[in-house]
XYZ file of C-alpha atoms in Angstrom:
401
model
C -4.864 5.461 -15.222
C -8.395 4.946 -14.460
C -8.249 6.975 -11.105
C -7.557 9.647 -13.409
C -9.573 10.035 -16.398
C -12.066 12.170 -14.544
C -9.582 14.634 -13.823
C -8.285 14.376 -17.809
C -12.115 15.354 -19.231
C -11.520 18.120 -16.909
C -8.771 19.321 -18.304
C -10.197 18.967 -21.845
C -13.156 21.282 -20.989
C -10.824 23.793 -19.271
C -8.659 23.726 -22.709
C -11.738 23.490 -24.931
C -13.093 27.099 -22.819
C -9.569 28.702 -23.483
C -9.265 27.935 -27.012
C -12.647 26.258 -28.821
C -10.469 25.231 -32.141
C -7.827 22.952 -29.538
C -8.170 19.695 -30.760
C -8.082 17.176 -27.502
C -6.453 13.276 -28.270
C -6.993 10.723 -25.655
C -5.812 7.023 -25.324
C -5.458 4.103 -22.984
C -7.642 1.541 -21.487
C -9.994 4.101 -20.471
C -10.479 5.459 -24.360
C -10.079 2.257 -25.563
C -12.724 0.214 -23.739
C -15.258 3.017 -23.895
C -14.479 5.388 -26.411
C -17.992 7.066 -26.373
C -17.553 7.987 -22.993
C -14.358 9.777 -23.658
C -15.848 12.009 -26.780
C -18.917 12.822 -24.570
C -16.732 14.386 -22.116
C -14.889 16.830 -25.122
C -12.388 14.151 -26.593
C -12.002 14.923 -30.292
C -10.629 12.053 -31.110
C -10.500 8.409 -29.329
C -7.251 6.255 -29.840
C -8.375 2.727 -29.690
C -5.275 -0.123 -28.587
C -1.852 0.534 -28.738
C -1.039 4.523 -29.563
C 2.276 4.909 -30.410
C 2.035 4.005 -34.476
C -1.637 5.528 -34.522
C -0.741 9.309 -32.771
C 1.737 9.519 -35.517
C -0.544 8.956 -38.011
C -3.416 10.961 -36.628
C -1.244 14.040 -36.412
C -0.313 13.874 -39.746
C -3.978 13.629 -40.896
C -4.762 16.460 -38.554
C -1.946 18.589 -39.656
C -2.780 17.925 -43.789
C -6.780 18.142 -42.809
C -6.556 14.206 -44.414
C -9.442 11.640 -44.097
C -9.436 10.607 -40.325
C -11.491 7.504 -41.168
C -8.116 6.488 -43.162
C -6.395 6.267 -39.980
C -7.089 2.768 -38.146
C -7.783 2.356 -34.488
C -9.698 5.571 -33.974
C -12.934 7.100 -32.872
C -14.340 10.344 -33.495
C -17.497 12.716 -34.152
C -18.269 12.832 -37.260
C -21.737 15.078 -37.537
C -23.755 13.874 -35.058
C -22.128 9.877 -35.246
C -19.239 8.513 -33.614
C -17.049 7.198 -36.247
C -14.805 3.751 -35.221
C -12.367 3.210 -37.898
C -11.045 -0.311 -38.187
C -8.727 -2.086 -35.266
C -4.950 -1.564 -35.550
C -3.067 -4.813 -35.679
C -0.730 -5.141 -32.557
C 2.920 -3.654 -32.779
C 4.895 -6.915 -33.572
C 8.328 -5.692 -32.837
C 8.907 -4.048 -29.703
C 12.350 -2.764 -30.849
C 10.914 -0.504 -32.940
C 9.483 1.424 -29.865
C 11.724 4.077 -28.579
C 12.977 4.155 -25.275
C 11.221 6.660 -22.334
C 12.549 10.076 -22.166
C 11.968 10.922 -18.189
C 13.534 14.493 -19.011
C 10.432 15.259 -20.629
C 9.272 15.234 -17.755
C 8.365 18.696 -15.654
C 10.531 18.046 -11.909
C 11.808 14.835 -13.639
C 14.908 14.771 -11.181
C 11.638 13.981 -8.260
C 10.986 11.000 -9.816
C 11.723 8.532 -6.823
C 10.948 5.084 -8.698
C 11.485 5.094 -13.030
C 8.808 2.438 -14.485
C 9.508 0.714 -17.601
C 8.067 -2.410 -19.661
C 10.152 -4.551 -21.761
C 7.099 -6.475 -22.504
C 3.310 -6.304 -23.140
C 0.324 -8.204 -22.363
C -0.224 -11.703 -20.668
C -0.923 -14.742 -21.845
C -3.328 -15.350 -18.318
C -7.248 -14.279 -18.679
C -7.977 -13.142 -14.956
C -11.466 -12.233 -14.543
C -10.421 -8.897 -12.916
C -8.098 -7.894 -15.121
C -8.294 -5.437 -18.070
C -4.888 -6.187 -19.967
C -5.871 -9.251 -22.020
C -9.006 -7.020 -22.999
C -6.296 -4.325 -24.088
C -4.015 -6.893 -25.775
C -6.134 -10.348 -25.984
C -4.189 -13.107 -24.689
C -0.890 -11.836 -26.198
C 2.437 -11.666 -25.192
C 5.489 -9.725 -26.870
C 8.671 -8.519 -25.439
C 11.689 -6.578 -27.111
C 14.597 -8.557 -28.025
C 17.048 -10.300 -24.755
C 19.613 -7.206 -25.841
C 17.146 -4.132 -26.450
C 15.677 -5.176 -22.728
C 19.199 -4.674 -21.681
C 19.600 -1.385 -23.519
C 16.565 -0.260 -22.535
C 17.719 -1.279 -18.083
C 20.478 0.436 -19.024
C 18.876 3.510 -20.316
C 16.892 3.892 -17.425
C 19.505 4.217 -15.445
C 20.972 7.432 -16.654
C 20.194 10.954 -14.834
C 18.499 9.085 -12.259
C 18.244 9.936 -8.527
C 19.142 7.801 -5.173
C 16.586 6.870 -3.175
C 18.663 8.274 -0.593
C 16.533 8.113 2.839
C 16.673 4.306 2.860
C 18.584 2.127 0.372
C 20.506 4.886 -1.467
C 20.195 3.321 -4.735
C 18.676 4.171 -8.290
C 15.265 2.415 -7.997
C 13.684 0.849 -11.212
C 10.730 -1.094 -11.219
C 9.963 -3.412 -14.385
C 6.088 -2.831 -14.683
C 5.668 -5.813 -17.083
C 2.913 -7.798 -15.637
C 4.545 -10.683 -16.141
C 8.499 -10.257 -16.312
C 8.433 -13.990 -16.991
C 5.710 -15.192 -18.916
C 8.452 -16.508 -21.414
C 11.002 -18.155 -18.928
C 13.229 -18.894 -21.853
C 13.425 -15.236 -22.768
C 13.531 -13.670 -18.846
C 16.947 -16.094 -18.399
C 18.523 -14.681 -21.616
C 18.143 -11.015 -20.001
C 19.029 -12.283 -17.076
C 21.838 -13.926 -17.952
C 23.118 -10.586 -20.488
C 22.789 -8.789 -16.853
C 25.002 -10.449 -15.403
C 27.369 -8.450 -17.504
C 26.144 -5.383 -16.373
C 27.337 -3.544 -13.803
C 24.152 -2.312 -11.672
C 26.060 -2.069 -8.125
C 24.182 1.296 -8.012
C 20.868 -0.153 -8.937
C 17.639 -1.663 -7.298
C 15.490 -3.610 -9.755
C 12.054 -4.711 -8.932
C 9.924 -6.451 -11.204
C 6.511 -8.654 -11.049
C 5.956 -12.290 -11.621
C 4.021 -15.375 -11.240
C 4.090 -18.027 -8.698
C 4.583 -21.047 -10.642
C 7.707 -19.012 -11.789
C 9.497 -19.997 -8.741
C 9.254 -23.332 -9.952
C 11.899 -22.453 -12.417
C 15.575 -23.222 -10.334
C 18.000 -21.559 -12.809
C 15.339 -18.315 -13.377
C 15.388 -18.365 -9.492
C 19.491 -18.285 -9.024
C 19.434 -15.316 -11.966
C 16.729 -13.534 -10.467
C 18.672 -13.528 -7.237
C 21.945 -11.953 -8.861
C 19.833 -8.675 -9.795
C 16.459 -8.520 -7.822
C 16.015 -8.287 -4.465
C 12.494 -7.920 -4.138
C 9.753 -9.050 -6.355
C 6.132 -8.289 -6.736
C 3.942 -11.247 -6.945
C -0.270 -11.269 -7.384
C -1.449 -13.831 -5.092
C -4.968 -12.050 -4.945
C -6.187 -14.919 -2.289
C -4.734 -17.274 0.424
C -7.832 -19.653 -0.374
C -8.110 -22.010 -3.697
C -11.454 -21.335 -3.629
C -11.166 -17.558 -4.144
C -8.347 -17.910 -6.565
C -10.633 -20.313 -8.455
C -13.851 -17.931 -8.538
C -11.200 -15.127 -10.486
C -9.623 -17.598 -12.840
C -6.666 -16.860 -11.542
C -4.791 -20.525 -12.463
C -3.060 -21.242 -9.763
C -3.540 -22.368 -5.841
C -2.067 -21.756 -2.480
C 0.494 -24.521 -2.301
C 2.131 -22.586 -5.210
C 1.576 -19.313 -3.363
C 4.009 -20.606 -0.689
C 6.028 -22.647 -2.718
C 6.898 -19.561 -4.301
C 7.523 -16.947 -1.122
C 9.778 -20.414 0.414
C 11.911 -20.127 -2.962
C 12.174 -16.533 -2.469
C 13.227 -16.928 0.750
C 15.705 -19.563 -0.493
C 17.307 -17.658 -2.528
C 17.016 -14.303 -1.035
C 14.852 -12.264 -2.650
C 12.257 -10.462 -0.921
C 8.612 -11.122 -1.340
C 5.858 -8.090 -2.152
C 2.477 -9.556 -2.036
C -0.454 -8.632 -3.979
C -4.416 -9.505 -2.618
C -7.565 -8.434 -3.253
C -10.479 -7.660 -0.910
C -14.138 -8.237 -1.650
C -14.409 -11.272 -3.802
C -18.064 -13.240 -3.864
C -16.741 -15.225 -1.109
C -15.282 -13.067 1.354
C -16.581 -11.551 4.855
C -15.590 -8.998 7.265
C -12.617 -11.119 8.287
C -11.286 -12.013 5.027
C -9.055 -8.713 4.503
C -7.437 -10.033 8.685
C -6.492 -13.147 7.419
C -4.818 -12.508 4.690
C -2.565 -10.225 6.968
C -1.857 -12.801 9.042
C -0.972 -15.486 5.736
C 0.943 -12.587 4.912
C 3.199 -12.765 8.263
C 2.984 -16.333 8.922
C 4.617 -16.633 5.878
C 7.493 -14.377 5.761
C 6.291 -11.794 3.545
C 7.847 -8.726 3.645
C 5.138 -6.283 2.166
C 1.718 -6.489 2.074
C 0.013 -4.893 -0.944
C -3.752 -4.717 -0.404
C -5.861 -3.952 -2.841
C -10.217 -3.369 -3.424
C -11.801 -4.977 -5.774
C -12.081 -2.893 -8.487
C -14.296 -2.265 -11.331
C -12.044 -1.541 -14.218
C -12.965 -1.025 -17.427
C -14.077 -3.932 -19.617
C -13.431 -6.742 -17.183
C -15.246 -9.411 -17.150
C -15.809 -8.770 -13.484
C -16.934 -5.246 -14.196
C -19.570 -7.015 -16.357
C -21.063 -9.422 -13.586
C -21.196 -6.520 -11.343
C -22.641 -4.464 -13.715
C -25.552 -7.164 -14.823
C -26.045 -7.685 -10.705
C -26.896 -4.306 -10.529
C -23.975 -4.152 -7.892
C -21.677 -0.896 -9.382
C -22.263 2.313 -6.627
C -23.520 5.365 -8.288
C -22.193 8.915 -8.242
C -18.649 7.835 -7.094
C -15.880 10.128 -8.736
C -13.461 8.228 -11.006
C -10.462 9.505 -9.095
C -11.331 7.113 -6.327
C -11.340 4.105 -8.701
C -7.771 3.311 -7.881
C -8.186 -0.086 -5.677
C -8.314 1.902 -2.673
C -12.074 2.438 -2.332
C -15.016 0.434 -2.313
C -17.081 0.890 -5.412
C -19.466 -2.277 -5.695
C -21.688 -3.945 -3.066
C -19.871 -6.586 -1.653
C -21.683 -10.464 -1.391
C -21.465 -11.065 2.512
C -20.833 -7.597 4.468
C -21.699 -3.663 3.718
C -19.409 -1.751 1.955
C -18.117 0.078 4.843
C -17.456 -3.232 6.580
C -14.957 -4.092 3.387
C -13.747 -0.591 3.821
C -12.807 -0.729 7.222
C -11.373 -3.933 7.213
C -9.373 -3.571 4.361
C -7.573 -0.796 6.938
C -7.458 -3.119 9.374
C -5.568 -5.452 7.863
C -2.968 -3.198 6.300
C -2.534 -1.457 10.548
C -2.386 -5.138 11.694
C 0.684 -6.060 8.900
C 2.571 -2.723 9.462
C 2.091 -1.861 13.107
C 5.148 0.058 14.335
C 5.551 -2.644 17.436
C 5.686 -5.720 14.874
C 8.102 -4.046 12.814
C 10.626 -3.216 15.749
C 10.239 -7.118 17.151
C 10.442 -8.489 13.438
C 13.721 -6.399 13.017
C 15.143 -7.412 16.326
C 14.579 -10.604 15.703
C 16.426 -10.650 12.532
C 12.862 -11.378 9.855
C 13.580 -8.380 8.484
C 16.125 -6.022 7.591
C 16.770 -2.178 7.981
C 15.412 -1.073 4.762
C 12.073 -3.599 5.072
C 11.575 -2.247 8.852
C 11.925 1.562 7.043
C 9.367 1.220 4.729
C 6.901 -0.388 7.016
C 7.425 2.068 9.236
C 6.681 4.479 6.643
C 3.951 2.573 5.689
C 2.549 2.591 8.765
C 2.356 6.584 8.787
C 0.905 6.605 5.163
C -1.481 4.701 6.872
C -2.509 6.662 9.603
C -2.789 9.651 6.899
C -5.300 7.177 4.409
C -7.629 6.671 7.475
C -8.882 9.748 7.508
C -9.479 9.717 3.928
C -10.743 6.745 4.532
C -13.500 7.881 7.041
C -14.213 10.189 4.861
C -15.375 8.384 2.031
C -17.209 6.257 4.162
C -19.708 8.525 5.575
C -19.898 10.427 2.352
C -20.178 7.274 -0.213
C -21.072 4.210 2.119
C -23.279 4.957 4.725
C-alpha cells in the first residue's frame, strides 16, 4: 500500500545495515509507477506490473547469478544506470494463480476480515485512480468455478467475527465484482450451491450494476452488504473525475439495494476542484437521506501515477515534507481549490461525527432503519472516531497550519 512504502525503504536500510550482501525485491504500484524512487531508497531490484510470474523468474536468475536484463518487467542498478528491462505481458489466465495461504501469515488466526480478488483491473479510467495505470483498461477474472474454489478456500481455518455478526467475514476486493455481469451471475448462480450459512460476503460494485434485475436477486442470496464508489452526490463532481456515471444512478442503485435487501456501504471523496467547506456535510446528509447504512469517507489522494496526481503535480498543488504513511485517504496532502487544507481536514471529521453520532444511531435503530449489527458498527465507528480526532489535530497543526 502506498501508506506504507515509507515504512518498507525503512526496513530495507535496517536489513541492508545488518547484512550489506541481502538482496532487497520490491513490487506493487508503488515500484511499479516509480521504480527509481524505490532503488534510491536501497531496492535492489524493482518489479514492474504483475509479480507473481516475474519473482519466480528473478529468483532463479539471482540464485544461478543469470543475466537480470533477461528477466522482463524489472528495474535495477546496473553501475551507476538504472536498468528497465522490457514490460511483462499481463497474466492471461487467472487459474494459473494459486490460491492465498493466510497461514503464512504470523497471528493469522487475528485476521478479522480475509481479502481476496477473483478478478483484476477495470475496464473504467477514473481520473483518481491508479489501477488502469497498473493494468490499462483491462479486465480478467478466473474461471465461474475457480472463483468458487477459490470462496471456498477462503473459508477454511477462518475466525468468527464474534462481537457482532458471528460469522466468517470475507470481503471480495475486486474493484469491480461485476464489470462482466455475464460472468458475476455464473458465480453467483454456482453459489447458490454452496453452503455459506456460516459466511458474510462483501464485495464492491458499480451503480449502473443495480440496473441488472437477475444480478440483483443473486446478489441478494449471498451478500448482504455491498461496497459501492459513488465519490460525489453532484453530476458535476462526478463529471470533473470521469467517473461515468450520475446521481440518478447513485440512488437508483442504493433504492435497488434496499429492494432487495442488501445493505449499502458508500464510498466519497473530499476535496475535488469544486468543493467547499460544506461539501464533506452534505454528502453526510445524501448519505442519510438516502438510507445508507455506512458512510466511507475518503481525502483526495495523490496516488501514484494518476492522472490526478499529475494535474496536482503541474499546479504546483502536492504539500511537501508529508510522510508517506499518511498517504492513506485519511489526510490532506494537496491544496484544495476553494478552502485551506485544514478546513478540508476538519470537515471531512465533521461529516463522518455527523453520520455516526451515537444519538442517530440509537433513534435509527429504534425506529427500525437499521439493524443490530449496522447500529454496532456505527457505534464503533463512532469511537474510532473520537480516537482519529486527535490524530487528526495533530496533523493539522503540524502539516496544515
Amino acid at each position: 500500500m502506498t501508506c506504507t512504502e515509507g515504512r518498507g525503504y525503512e526496513i530495507i536500510r535496517q536489513a541492508k545495515r545488518v547484512n550489506t550482501k541481502v538482496v532487497c525485491i520490491a513490487g506493487g504500484f508503488g515500484p511499479s509507477s516509480q521504480p527509481e524512487k524505490a532503488i534510491e531508497n536501497g531496492v535492489d531490484v524493482a518489479i514492474i506490473g504483475e509479480g507473481i510470474v516475474t519473482i519466480k523468474e528473478l529468483m532463479t536468475a539471482l540464485e544461478n547469478g543469470s543475466d537480470l536484463s533477461l528477466v522482463k518487467g524489472i528495474a535495477y542498478l546496473s553501475g551507476n544506470k538504472i536498468v528497465k528491462t522490457p514490460s511483462r505481458a499481463l497474466i492471461e489466465n487467472l487459474d494459473e494463480m494459486p490460491f492465498a495461504n493466510w497461514q503464512l501469515v504470523e497471528h493469522y488466526k487475528r485476521i478479522q476480515v480475509r481479502n481476496l480478488t477473483t478478478t483484476r483491473g477495470c475496464p473504467y479510467d477514473c481520473d483518481f485512480c491508479s489501477v488502469t495505470c497498473f493494468y490499462g483498461r483491462t479486465y480478467q477474472h478466473r474461471s465461474a468455478e475457480n472463483a468458487v474454489k477459490y470462496i471456498q478456500h477462503a473459508t477454511i481455518g477462518h475466525r468468527r467475527d464474534v462481537p457482532i455478526i458471528g460469522k466468517k467475514i470475507l470481503f471480495i476486493g475486486d474493484d469491480n465484482f461485476a464489470a462482466n455481469p455475464n460472468w458475476t451471475i455464473e458465480v453467483l448462480e454456482r453459489l447458490d450451491y454452496v453452503d455459506l450459512s456460516d459466511v458474510s460476503l462483501y464485495a464492491q460494485l458499480r451503480a449502473e450494476s443495480c440496473r441488472n434485475s437477475k444480478l440483483m436477486a443473486l446478489l441478494a442470496k449471498k451478500f448482504k452488504l455491498l461496497f459501492f464508489g459513488f465519490e460525489a452526490c453532484d453530476n458535476e463532481s462526478l463529471q470533473s473525475i470521469n467517473k461515468k456515471q450520475t446521481v440518478d444512478d447513485i440512488i437508483f442503485a442504493i433504492e435497488e439495494c434496499k429492494r432487495f435487501g442488501i445493505g449499502v456501504a458508500g464510498m466519497f471523496i473530499l476535496g475535488l476542484d469544486d468543493h467547499n467547506p460544506e461539501s464533506a456535510m452534505q454528502m453526510a446528509k445524501f448519505a442519510l437521506k438516502h438510507g445508507v447504512r455506512f458512510f466511507v469517507s475518503f481525502i483526495r489522494c495523490p496516488l501514484p501515477n494518476t492522472r490526478d496526481t499529475e494535474f496536482l503535480d503541474k499546479s504546483k498543488r502536492l504539500l511537501k515534507n508529508i510522510p508517506d504513511y499518511y498517504r492513506d485517504a485519511q489526510y490532506v496532502m494537496f491544496k484544495p481549490a476553494n478552502m485551506t487544507p485544514a478546513q478540508l481536514q476538519m470537515s471531512h471529521i465533521e461529516a463522518i461525527r455527523y453520520f455516526y453520532d451515537p444519538w442517530r444511531t440509537l433513534r435509527d435503530r429504534i425506529a427500525g432503519r437499521i439493524d443490530n449489527n449496522t447500529a454496532l458498527y456505527r457505534l464503533a465507528g463512532n469511537i474510532y472516531l473520537n480516537k482519529q480526532a486527535k490524530v487528526v489535530d495533530k496533523y493539522i497543526n503540524q502539516y496544515l497550519l
